[in-house]
mmCIF file of N, CA, C and O in Angstrom:
data_model
loop_
_atom_site.group_PDB
_atom_site.id
_atom_site.type_symbol
_atom_site.label_atom_id
_atom_site.label_comp_id
_atom_site.label_asym_id
_atom_site.label_seq_id
_atom_site.Cartn_x
_atom_site.Cartn_y
_atom_site.Cartn_z
ATOM 1 N N UNK A 1 -5.578 22.873 14.282
ATOM 2 C CA UNK A 1 -6.693 23.085 13.676
ATOM 3 C C UNK A 1 -7.186 24.490 13.951
ATOM 4 O O UNK A 1 -7.934 25.011 13.045
ATOM 5 N N UNK A 2 -6.687 25.076 14.971
ATOM 6 C CA UNK A 2 -7.169 26.478 15.231
ATOM 7 C C UNK A 2 -6.656 27.481 14.072
ATOM 8 O O UNK A 2 -7.346 28.342 13.721
ATOM 9 N N UNK A 3 -5.398 27.204 13.644
ATOM 10 C CA UNK A 3 -4.916 27.983 12.520
ATOM 11 C C UNK A 3 -5.774 27.689 11.252
ATOM 12 O O UNK A 3 -6.076 28.850 10.775
ATOM 13 N N UNK A 4 -6.095 26.549 10.991
ATOM 14 C CA UNK A 4 -6.810 26.240 9.843
ATOM 15 C C UNK A 4 -8.339 26.944 10.017
ATOM 16 O O UNK A 4 -8.613 27.586 9.090
ATOM 17 N N UNK A 5 -8.905 26.898 11.018
ATOM 18 C CA UNK A 5 -10.161 27.440 11.274
ATOM 19 C C UNK A 5 -10.114 29.040 11.122
ATOM 20 O O UNK A 5 -10.970 29.579 10.708
ATOM 21 N N UNK A 6 -8.950 29.592 11.615
ATOM 22 C CA UNK A 6 -8.906 31.026 11.564
ATOM 23 C C UNK A 6 -8.653 31.434 10.097
ATOM 24 O O UNK A 6 -8.862 32.669 9.886
ATOM 25 N N UNK A 7 -8.232 30.610 9.301
ATOM 26 C CA UNK A 7 -8.007 31.115 7.909
ATOM 27 C C UNK A 7 -9.234 30.829 6.959
ATOM 28 O O UNK A 7 -9.088 31.049 5.714
ATOM 29 N N UNK A 8 -10.232 30.168 7.385
ATOM 30 C CA UNK A 8 -11.444 29.878 6.584
ATOM 31 C C UNK A 8 -12.596 30.964 6.698
ATOM 32 O O UNK A 8 -12.430 31.695 7.712
ATOM 33 N N UNK A 9 -13.459 31.088 5.684
ATOM 34 C CA UNK A 9 -14.468 31.974 5.920
ATOM 35 C C UNK A 9 -15.328 31.778 7.162
ATOM 36 O O UNK A 9 -15.320 30.614 7.602
ATOM 37 N N UNK A 10 -15.848 32.858 7.641
ATOM 38 C CA UNK A 10 -16.660 32.628 8.945
ATOM 39 C C UNK A 10 -17.890 31.683 8.894
ATOM 40 O O UNK A 10 -18.263 31.148 9.865
ATOM 41 N N UNK A 11 -18.339 31.454 7.628
ATOM 42 C CA UNK A 11 -19.370 30.569 7.538
ATOM 43 C C UNK A 11 -18.890 29.063 7.632
ATOM 44 O O UNK A 11 -19.694 28.179 7.697
ATOM 45 N N UNK A 12 -17.720 28.734 7.531
ATOM 46 C CA UNK A 12 -17.173 27.482 7.599
ATOM 47 C C UNK A 12 -16.937 27.113 9.000
ATOM 48 O O UNK A 12 -16.400 28.010 9.789
ATOM 49 N N UNK A 13 -17.086 25.996 9.404
ATOM 50 C CA UNK A 13 -17.084 25.369 10.771
ATOM 51 C C UNK A 13 -16.203 24.092 10.801
ATOM 52 O O UNK A 13 -16.504 23.353 9.997
ATOM 53 N N UNK A 14 -15.432 24.059 11.680
ATOM 54 C CA UNK A 14 -14.662 22.591 11.974
ATOM 55 C C UNK A 14 -15.786 21.625 12.445
ATOM 56 O O UNK A 14 -16.329 21.831 13.587
ATOM 57 N N UNK A 15 -15.853 20.376 11.646
ATOM 58 C CA UNK A 15 -16.823 19.427 11.931
ATOM 59 C C UNK A 15 -16.195 18.294 12.721
ATOM 60 O O UNK A 15 -16.818 17.856 13.724
ATOM 61 N N UNK A 16 -15.078 17.816 12.232
ATOM 62 C CA UNK A 16 -14.638 16.582 12.753
ATOM 63 C C UNK A 16 -13.060 16.345 12.379
ATOM 64 O O UNK A 16 -12.660 17.027 11.507
ATOM 65 N N UNK A 17 -12.528 15.634 13.100
ATOM 66 C CA UNK A 17 -10.995 15.236 12.727
ATOM 67 C C UNK A 17 -10.808 13.794 12.963
ATOM 68 O O UNK A 17 -11.454 13.059 13.754
ATOM 69 N N UNK A 18 -9.972 13.139 12.138
ATOM 70 C CA UNK A 18 -9.764 11.799 11.974
ATOM 71 C C UNK A 18 -8.172 11.542 11.955
ATOM 72 O O UNK A 18 -7.762 12.241 10.832
ATOM 73 N N UNK A 19 -7.613 10.749 12.528
ATOM 74 C CA UNK A 19 -6.319 10.267 12.160
ATOM 75 C C UNK A 19 -6.275 8.779 12.368
ATOM 76 O O UNK A 19 -6.794 8.047 13.115
ATOM 77 N N UNK A 20 -5.427 8.257 11.368
ATOM 78 C CA UNK A 20 -5.082 6.832 11.351
ATOM 79 C C UNK A 20 -3.813 6.388 11.248
ATOM 80 O O UNK A 20 -2.811 7.139 11.104
ATOM 81 N N UNK A 21 -3.520 5.141 11.438
ATOM 82 C CA UNK A 21 -2.054 4.531 11.221
ATOM 83 C C UNK A 21 -1.815 4.378 9.700
ATOM 84 O O UNK A 21 -2.591 3.920 9.041
ATOM 85 N N UNK A 22 -0.537 4.548 9.426
ATOM 86 C CA UNK A 22 -0.107 4.106 7.991
ATOM 87 C C UNK A 22 0.847 2.966 8.180
ATOM 88 O O UNK A 22 1.817 3.052 8.810
ATOM 89 N N UNK A 23 0.317 1.830 7.767
ATOM 90 C CA UNK A 23 1.070 0.552 7.886
ATOM 91 C C UNK A 23 2.496 0.634 7.108
ATOM 92 O O UNK A 23 2.501 1.030 5.899
ATOM 93 N N UNK A 24 3.429 0.390 7.877
ATOM 94 C CA UNK A 24 4.871 0.416 7.226
ATOM 95 C C UNK A 24 5.559 -0.936 7.637
ATOM 96 O O UNK A 24 5.396 -1.449 8.781
ATOM 97 N N UNK A 25 6.617 -1.205 6.763
ATOM 98 C CA UNK A 25 7.443 -2.512 7.200
ATOM 99 C C UNK A 25 8.762 -1.781 7.670
ATOM 100 O O UNK A 25 9.088 -0.707 7.550
ATOM 101 N N UNK A 26 9.649 -2.696 8.347
ATOM 102 C CA UNK A 26 10.934 -2.363 8.737
ATOM 103 C C UNK A 26 11.867 -1.842 7.671
ATOM 104 O O UNK A 26 12.639 -1.109 7.848
ATOM 105 N N UNK A 27 11.658 -2.513 6.451
ATOM 106 C CA UNK A 27 12.543 -2.095 5.463
ATOM 107 C C UNK A 27 11.992 -0.979 4.464
ATOM 108 O O UNK A 27 12.465 -0.736 3.428
ATOM 109 N N UNK A 28 10.780 -0.455 4.871
ATOM 110 C CA UNK A 28 10.076 0.562 4.132
ATOM 111 C C UNK A 28 9.504 -0.094 2.718
ATOM 112 O O UNK A 28 9.306 0.890 1.945
ATOM 113 N N UNK A 29 9.419 -1.159 2.421
ATOM 114 C CA UNK A 29 8.995 -1.679 1.289
ATOM 115 C C UNK A 29 7.642 -2.328 1.553
ATOM 116 O O UNK A 29 7.384 -3.082 2.635
ATOM 117 N N UNK A 30 6.602 -2.382 0.573
ATOM 118 C CA UNK A 30 5.364 -2.993 0.844
ATOM 119 C C UNK A 30 5.526 -4.528 0.809
ATOM 120 O O UNK A 30 6.578 -5.107 0.340
ATOM 121 N N UNK A 31 4.396 -5.130 1.359
ATOM 122 C CA UNK A 31 4.415 -6.605 1.353
ATOM 123 C C UNK A 31 3.511 -7.068 0.285
ATOM 124 O O UNK A 31 2.336 -6.660 0.226
ATOM 125 N N UNK A 32 4.065 -7.865 -0.829
ATOM 126 C CA UNK A 32 3.160 -8.293 -1.805
ATOM 127 C C UNK A 32 3.423 -9.797 -2.065
ATOM 128 O O UNK A 32 4.571 -10.085 -2.344
ATOM 129 N N UNK A 33 2.428 -10.513 -2.157
ATOM 130 C CA UNK A 33 2.586 -11.832 -2.555
ATOM 131 C C UNK A 33 1.678 -12.831 -1.623
ATOM 132 O O UNK A 33 1.025 -12.449 -0.713
ATOM 133 N N UNK A 34 1.718 -14.082 -1.927
ATOM 134 C CA UNK A 34 1.055 -15.025 -1.434
ATOM 135 C C UNK A 34 1.573 -15.397 0.050
ATOM 136 O O UNK A 34 2.692 -15.355 0.228
ATOM 137 N N UNK A 35 0.653 -15.782 0.915
ATOM 138 C CA UNK A 35 0.941 -16.010 2.281
ATOM 139 C C UNK A 35 1.392 -17.559 2.244
ATOM 140 O O UNK A 35 0.866 -18.424 1.508
ATOM 141 N N UNK A 36 2.536 -17.885 2.906
ATOM 142 C CA UNK A 36 3.076 -19.262 2.939
ATOM 143 C C UNK A 36 2.203 -20.192 3.780
ATOM 144 O O UNK A 36 2.491 -21.529 3.572
ATOM 145 N N UNK A 37 1.489 -19.685 4.630
ATOM 146 C CA UNK A 37 0.859 -20.607 5.640
ATOM 147 C C UNK A 37 -0.781 -20.717 5.215
ATOM 148 O O UNK A 37 -1.286 -21.699 5.599
ATOM 149 N N UNK A 38 -1.281 -19.817 4.514
ATOM 150 C CA UNK A 38 -2.554 -19.681 4.262
ATOM 151 C C UNK A 38 -2.953 -19.756 2.774
ATOM 152 O O UNK A 38 -2.945 -18.624 2.212
ATOM 153 N N UNK A 39 -3.247 -20.766 2.161
ATOM 154 C CA UNK A 39 -3.303 -20.805 0.753
ATOM 155 C C UNK A 39 -4.464 -19.996 0.307
ATOM 156 O O UNK A 39 -5.550 -19.948 1.083
ATOM 157 N N UNK A 40 -4.221 -19.186 -0.608
ATOM 158 C CA UNK A 40 -5.459 -18.343 -1.161
ATOM 159 C C UNK A 40 -5.337 -16.884 -0.622
ATOM 160 O O UNK A 40 -6.088 -15.975 -1.136
ATOM 161 N N UNK A 41 -4.522 -16.671 0.411
ATOM 162 C CA UNK A 41 -4.478 -15.262 0.915
ATOM 163 C C UNK A 41 -3.315 -14.762 0.260
ATOM 164 O O UNK A 41 -2.244 -15.251 0.270
ATOM 165 N N UNK A 42 -3.425 -13.464 -0.246
ATOM 166 C CA UNK A 42 -2.334 -12.711 -0.926
ATOM 167 C C UNK A 42 -2.340 -11.393 -0.230
ATOM 168 O O UNK A 42 -3.326 -10.693 -0.105
ATOM 169 N N UNK A 43 -1.117 -11.115 0.219
ATOM 170 C CA UNK A 43 -0.910 -9.816 0.894
ATOM 171 C C UNK A 43 -0.568 -8.588 -0.057
ATOM 172 O O UNK A 43 0.080 -8.783 -1.153
ATOM 173 N N UNK A 44 -1.101 -7.374 0.295
ATOM 174 C CA UNK A 44 -0.813 -6.296 -0.418
ATOM 175 C C UNK A 44 -0.968 -5.102 0.673
ATOM 176 O O UNK A 44 -1.962 -4.422 0.805
ATOM 177 N N UNK A 45 0.046 -4.914 1.355
ATOM 178 C CA UNK A 45 -0.022 -3.890 2.455
ATOM 179 C C UNK A 45 1.454 -3.321 2.844
ATOM 180 O O UNK A 45 2.416 -3.740 2.080
ATOM 181 N N UNK A 46 1.551 -2.516 3.695
ATOM 182 C CA UNK A 46 2.723 -1.832 4.177
ATOM 183 C C UNK A 46 3.297 -0.758 3.253
ATOM 184 O O UNK A 46 4.542 -0.634 3.231
ATOM 185 N N UNK A 47 2.458 -0.238 2.550
ATOM 186 C CA UNK A 47 2.828 0.871 1.544
ATOM 187 C C UNK A 47 3.228 2.174 2.190
ATOM 188 O O UNK A 47 3.936 3.009 1.669
ATOM 189 N N UNK A 48 2.952 2.292 3.485
ATOM 190 C CA UNK A 48 3.176 3.603 4.189
ATOM 191 C C UNK A 48 2.654 4.741 3.477
ATOM 192 O O UNK A 48 1.423 4.849 3.230
ATOM 193 N N UNK A 49 3.405 5.739 3.177
ATOM 194 C CA UNK A 49 2.969 6.927 2.468
ATOM 195 C C UNK A 49 2.828 6.964 0.915
ATOM 196 O O UNK A 49 2.197 7.769 0.394
ATOM 197 N N UNK A 50 3.149 5.785 0.348
ATOM 198 C CA UNK A 50 3.217 5.558 -1.064
ATOM 199 C C UNK A 50 1.828 4.788 -1.457
ATOM 200 O O UNK A 50 1.892 4.501 -2.638
ATOM 201 N N UNK A 51 0.975 4.585 -0.701
ATOM 202 C CA UNK A 51 -0.176 3.521 -1.001
ATOM 203 C C UNK A 51 -0.879 4.210 -2.056
ATOM 204 O O UNK A 51 -1.322 3.396 -3.151
ATOM 205 N N UNK A 52 -1.169 5.416 -2.166
ATOM 206 C CA UNK A 52 -1.955 6.110 -3.208
ATOM 207 C C UNK A 52 -1.210 6.047 -4.545
ATOM 208 O O UNK A 52 -1.652 5.815 -5.608
ATOM 209 N N UNK A 53 0.125 6.276 -4.464
ATOM 210 C CA UNK A 53 0.944 6.236 -5.626
ATOM 211 C C UNK A 53 1.160 4.988 -6.319
ATOM 212 O O UNK A 53 1.221 4.720 -7.484
ATOM 213 N N UNK A 54 1.248 4.033 -5.455
ATOM 214 C CA UNK A 54 1.403 2.565 -5.783
ATOM 215 C C UNK A 54 0.233 1.725 -6.023
ATOM 216 O O UNK A 54 0.355 0.537 -6.302
ATOM 217 N N UNK A 55 -0.981 2.345 -5.796
ATOM 218 C CA UNK A 55 -2.218 1.621 -5.967
ATOM 219 C C UNK A 55 -2.351 0.863 -7.251
ATOM 220 O O UNK A 55 -2.765 -0.229 -7.302
ATOM 221 N N UNK A 56 -2.268 1.513 -8.273
ATOM 222 C CA UNK A 56 -2.355 0.971 -9.625
ATOM 223 C C UNK A 56 -1.401 -0.235 -9.912
ATOM 224 O O UNK A 56 -1.946 -1.287 -10.380
ATOM 225 N N UNK A 57 -0.189 -0.133 -9.589
ATOM 226 C CA UNK A 57 0.824 -1.165 -9.955
ATOM 227 C C UNK A 57 0.479 -2.271 -8.958
ATOM 228 O O UNK A 57 0.577 -3.478 -9.329
ATOM 229 N N UNK A 58 0.195 -1.930 -7.581
ATOM 230 C CA UNK A 58 -0.198 -2.999 -6.771
ATOM 231 C C UNK A 58 -1.378 -3.733 -7.263
ATOM 232 O O UNK A 58 -1.434 -4.966 -7.153
ATOM 233 N N UNK A 59 -2.468 -3.162 -7.610
ATOM 234 C CA UNK A 59 -3.542 -3.780 -8.169
ATOM 235 C C UNK A 59 -3.254 -4.653 -9.408
ATOM 236 O O UNK A 59 -3.731 -5.843 -9.438
ATOM 237 N N UNK A 60 -2.485 -4.320 -10.246
ATOM 238 C CA UNK A 60 -2.100 -5.013 -11.360
ATOM 239 C C UNK A 60 -1.388 -6.287 -10.956
ATOM 240 O O UNK A 60 -1.629 -7.429 -11.508
ATOM 241 N N UNK A 61 -0.472 -6.079 -10.117
ATOM 242 C CA UNK A 61 0.354 -7.273 -9.630
ATOM 243 C C UNK A 61 -0.526 -8.296 -8.897
ATOM 244 O O UNK A 61 -0.437 -9.490 -9.171
ATOM 245 N N UNK A 62 -1.323 -7.840 -8.080
ATOM 246 C CA UNK A 62 -2.255 -8.598 -7.258
ATOM 247 C C UNK A 62 -3.333 -9.366 -8.206
ATOM 248 O O UNK A 62 -3.585 -10.514 -8.024
ATOM 249 N N UNK A 63 -3.717 -8.624 -9.060
ATOM 250 C CA UNK A 63 -4.655 -9.292 -10.229
ATOM 251 C C UNK A 63 -4.036 -10.479 -10.945
ATOM 252 O O UNK A 63 -4.676 -11.382 -11.130
ATOM 253 N N UNK A 64 -2.706 -10.294 -11.282
ATOM 254 C CA UNK A 64 -1.952 -11.303 -11.861
ATOM 255 C C UNK A 64 -1.770 -12.538 -10.887
ATOM 256 O O UNK A 64 -1.929 -13.682 -11.314
ATOM 257 N N UNK A 65 -1.637 -12.260 -9.680
ATOM 258 C CA UNK A 65 -1.321 -13.367 -8.757
ATOM 259 C C UNK A 65 -2.702 -14.080 -8.539
ATOM 260 O O UNK A 65 -2.724 -15.377 -8.489
ATOM 261 N N UNK A 66 -3.832 -13.292 -8.388
ATOM 262 C CA UNK A 66 -5.122 -14.035 -8.258
ATOM 263 C C UNK A 66 -5.479 -14.728 -9.518
ATOM 264 O O UNK A 66 -5.990 -15.876 -9.366
ATOM 265 N N UNK A 67 -5.157 -14.248 -10.569
ATOM 266 C CA UNK A 67 -5.414 -14.984 -11.827
ATOM 267 C C UNK A 67 -4.473 -15.987 -12.216
ATOM 268 O O UNK A 67 -4.532 -16.559 -13.202
ATOM 269 N N UNK A 68 -3.464 -16.156 -11.319
ATOM 270 C CA UNK A 68 -2.326 -17.133 -11.619
ATOM 271 C C UNK A 68 -1.668 -16.984 -12.868
ATOM 272 O O UNK A 68 -1.276 -17.899 -13.612
ATOM 273 N N UNK A 69 -1.594 -15.715 -13.309
ATOM 274 C CA UNK A 69 -0.708 -15.332 -14.587
ATOM 275 C C UNK A 69 0.629 -15.045 -14.130
ATOM 276 O O UNK A 69 1.004 -14.529 -13.016
ATOM 277 N N UNK A 70 1.611 -15.198 -14.817
ATOM 278 C CA UNK A 70 2.956 -14.929 -14.745
ATOM 279 C C UNK A 70 3.192 -13.438 -14.236
ATOM 280 O O UNK A 70 2.595 -12.626 -14.832
ATOM 281 N N UNK A 71 4.067 -13.177 -13.303
ATOM 282 C CA UNK A 71 4.390 -12.060 -12.787
ATOM 283 C C UNK A 71 5.864 -11.536 -13.063
ATOM 284 O O UNK A 71 6.404 -10.564 -12.516
ATOM 285 N N UNK A 72 6.452 -12.314 -13.978
ATOM 286 C CA UNK A 72 7.884 -12.046 -14.264
ATOM 287 C C UNK A 72 8.081 -10.701 -15.038
ATOM 288 O O UNK A 72 9.217 -10.007 -14.985
ATOM 289 N N UNK A 73 6.938 -10.194 -15.683
ATOM 290 C CA UNK A 73 7.093 -8.942 -16.399
ATOM 291 C C UNK A 73 5.739 -8.220 -16.295
ATOM 292 O O UNK A 73 4.763 -8.926 -16.271
ATOM 293 N N UNK A 74 5.844 -7.036 -16.376
ATOM 294 C CA UNK A 74 4.544 -6.103 -16.465
ATOM 295 C C UNK A 74 4.809 -5.131 -17.637
ATOM 296 O O UNK A 74 5.659 -4.307 -17.652
ATOM 297 N N UNK A 75 3.904 -5.151 -18.725
ATOM 298 C CA UNK A 75 4.085 -4.421 -19.786
ATOM 299 C C UNK A 75 5.478 -4.539 -20.439
ATOM 300 O O UNK A 75 5.932 -3.435 -20.741
ATOM 301 N N UNK A 76 6.077 -5.683 -20.326
ATOM 302 C CA UNK A 76 7.426 -5.968 -20.940
ATOM 303 C C UNK A 76 8.551 -5.490 -20.036
ATOM 304 O O UNK A 76 9.703 -5.632 -20.278
ATOM 305 N N UNK A 77 8.292 -4.927 -18.862
ATOM 306 C CA UNK A 77 9.408 -4.589 -17.971
ATOM 307 C C UNK A 77 9.506 -5.610 -16.987
ATOM 308 O O UNK A 77 8.484 -5.977 -16.206
ATOM 309 N N UNK A 78 10.683 -6.350 -16.849
ATOM 310 C CA UNK A 78 10.904 -7.483 -15.923
ATOM 311 C C UNK A 78 10.895 -7.011 -14.423
ATOM 312 O O UNK A 78 11.357 -5.848 -14.180
ATOM 313 N N UNK A 79 10.250 -7.773 -13.696
ATOM 314 C CA UNK A 79 10.455 -7.497 -12.202
ATOM 315 C C UNK A 79 10.332 -8.821 -11.458
ATOM 316 O O UNK A 79 9.695 -9.620 -11.746
ATOM 317 N N UNK A 80 10.713 -8.647 -10.254
ATOM 318 C CA UNK A 80 10.724 -9.802 -9.310
ATOM 319 C C UNK A 80 10.151 -9.477 -7.991
ATOM 320 O O UNK A 80 10.601 -8.336 -7.405
ATOM 321 N N UNK A 81 9.184 -10.283 -7.355
ATOM 322 C CA UNK A 81 8.703 -9.977 -6.187
ATOM 323 C C UNK A 81 9.325 -10.438 -4.924
ATOM 324 O O UNK A 81 8.910 -10.344 -3.844
ATOM 325 N N UNK A 82 10.344 -11.254 -5.203
ATOM 326 C CA UNK A 82 11.017 -11.779 -4.077
ATOM 327 C C UNK A 82 11.453 -10.844 -2.917
ATOM 328 O O UNK A 82 11.183 -11.228 -1.780
ATOM 329 N N UNK A 83 11.849 -9.668 -3.241
ATOM 330 C CA UNK A 83 12.182 -8.645 -2.215
ATOM 331 C C UNK A 83 10.898 -8.049 -1.480
ATOM 332 O O UNK A 83 11.109 -7.194 -0.590
ATOM 333 N N UNK A 84 9.728 -8.422 -2.210
ATOM 334 C CA UNK A 84 8.456 -7.873 -1.470
ATOM 335 C C UNK A 84 7.694 -9.003 -0.695
ATOM 336 O O UNK A 84 6.679 -8.756 -0.333
ATOM 337 N N UNK A 85 8.281 -10.265 -0.752
ATOM 338 C CA UNK A 85 7.709 -11.376 -0.215
ATOM 339 C C UNK A 85 7.321 -11.289 1.152
ATOM 340 O O UNK A 85 8.057 -10.636 2.016
ATOM 341 N N UNK A 86 5.987 -11.672 1.561
ATOM 342 C CA UNK A 86 5.639 -11.706 2.972
ATOM 343 C C UNK A 86 6.581 -12.487 4.070
ATOM 344 O O UNK A 86 6.516 -12.072 5.284
ATOM 345 N N UNK A 87 7.213 -13.402 3.509
ATOM 346 C CA UNK A 87 8.182 -14.178 4.353
ATOM 347 C C UNK A 87 9.525 -13.481 4.592
ATOM 348 O O UNK A 87 10.278 -14.148 5.350
ATOM 349 N N UNK A 88 9.674 -12.483 4.053
ATOM 350 C CA UNK A 88 11.135 -11.987 4.253
ATOM 351 C C UNK A 88 11.475 -11.475 5.671
ATOM 352 O O UNK A 88 12.681 -11.336 6.032
ATOM 353 N N UNK A 89 10.442 -11.342 6.620
ATOM 354 C CA UNK A 89 10.726 -10.972 7.899
ATOM 355 C C UNK A 89 10.677 -12.189 8.831
ATOM 356 O O UNK A 89 10.806 -12.005 10.066
ATOM 357 N N UNK A 90 10.517 -13.323 8.279
ATOM 358 C CA UNK A 90 10.478 -14.636 9.155
ATOM 359 C C UNK A 90 11.838 -14.762 9.739
ATOM 360 O O UNK A 90 12.772 -14.595 9.023
ATOM 361 N N UNK A 91 11.816 -15.107 11.038
ATOM 362 C CA UNK A 91 13.093 -15.534 11.688
ATOM 363 C C UNK A 91 13.607 -16.740 11.568
ATOM 364 O O UNK A 91 13.054 -17.609 11.065
#
């Protein structure tokens, strides 16, 4: 922060700093899909650094799951959520 502050105009002052965790999965893929134990719970997490980039497609997939519409294709492009299923880490 001292380097950043030294490069700013003298009228600018450092006010605050925040750091947070970026949720990631062991296989580096997000978790998308319904929970097997809690009906109605749909997971959309574990995007790590790609959360902003994947926000629109994640929202579209979750909207289809919530609306109980087929998720076999999105805009004509086939895809399968099995590799993103929340249960893939179950022992």
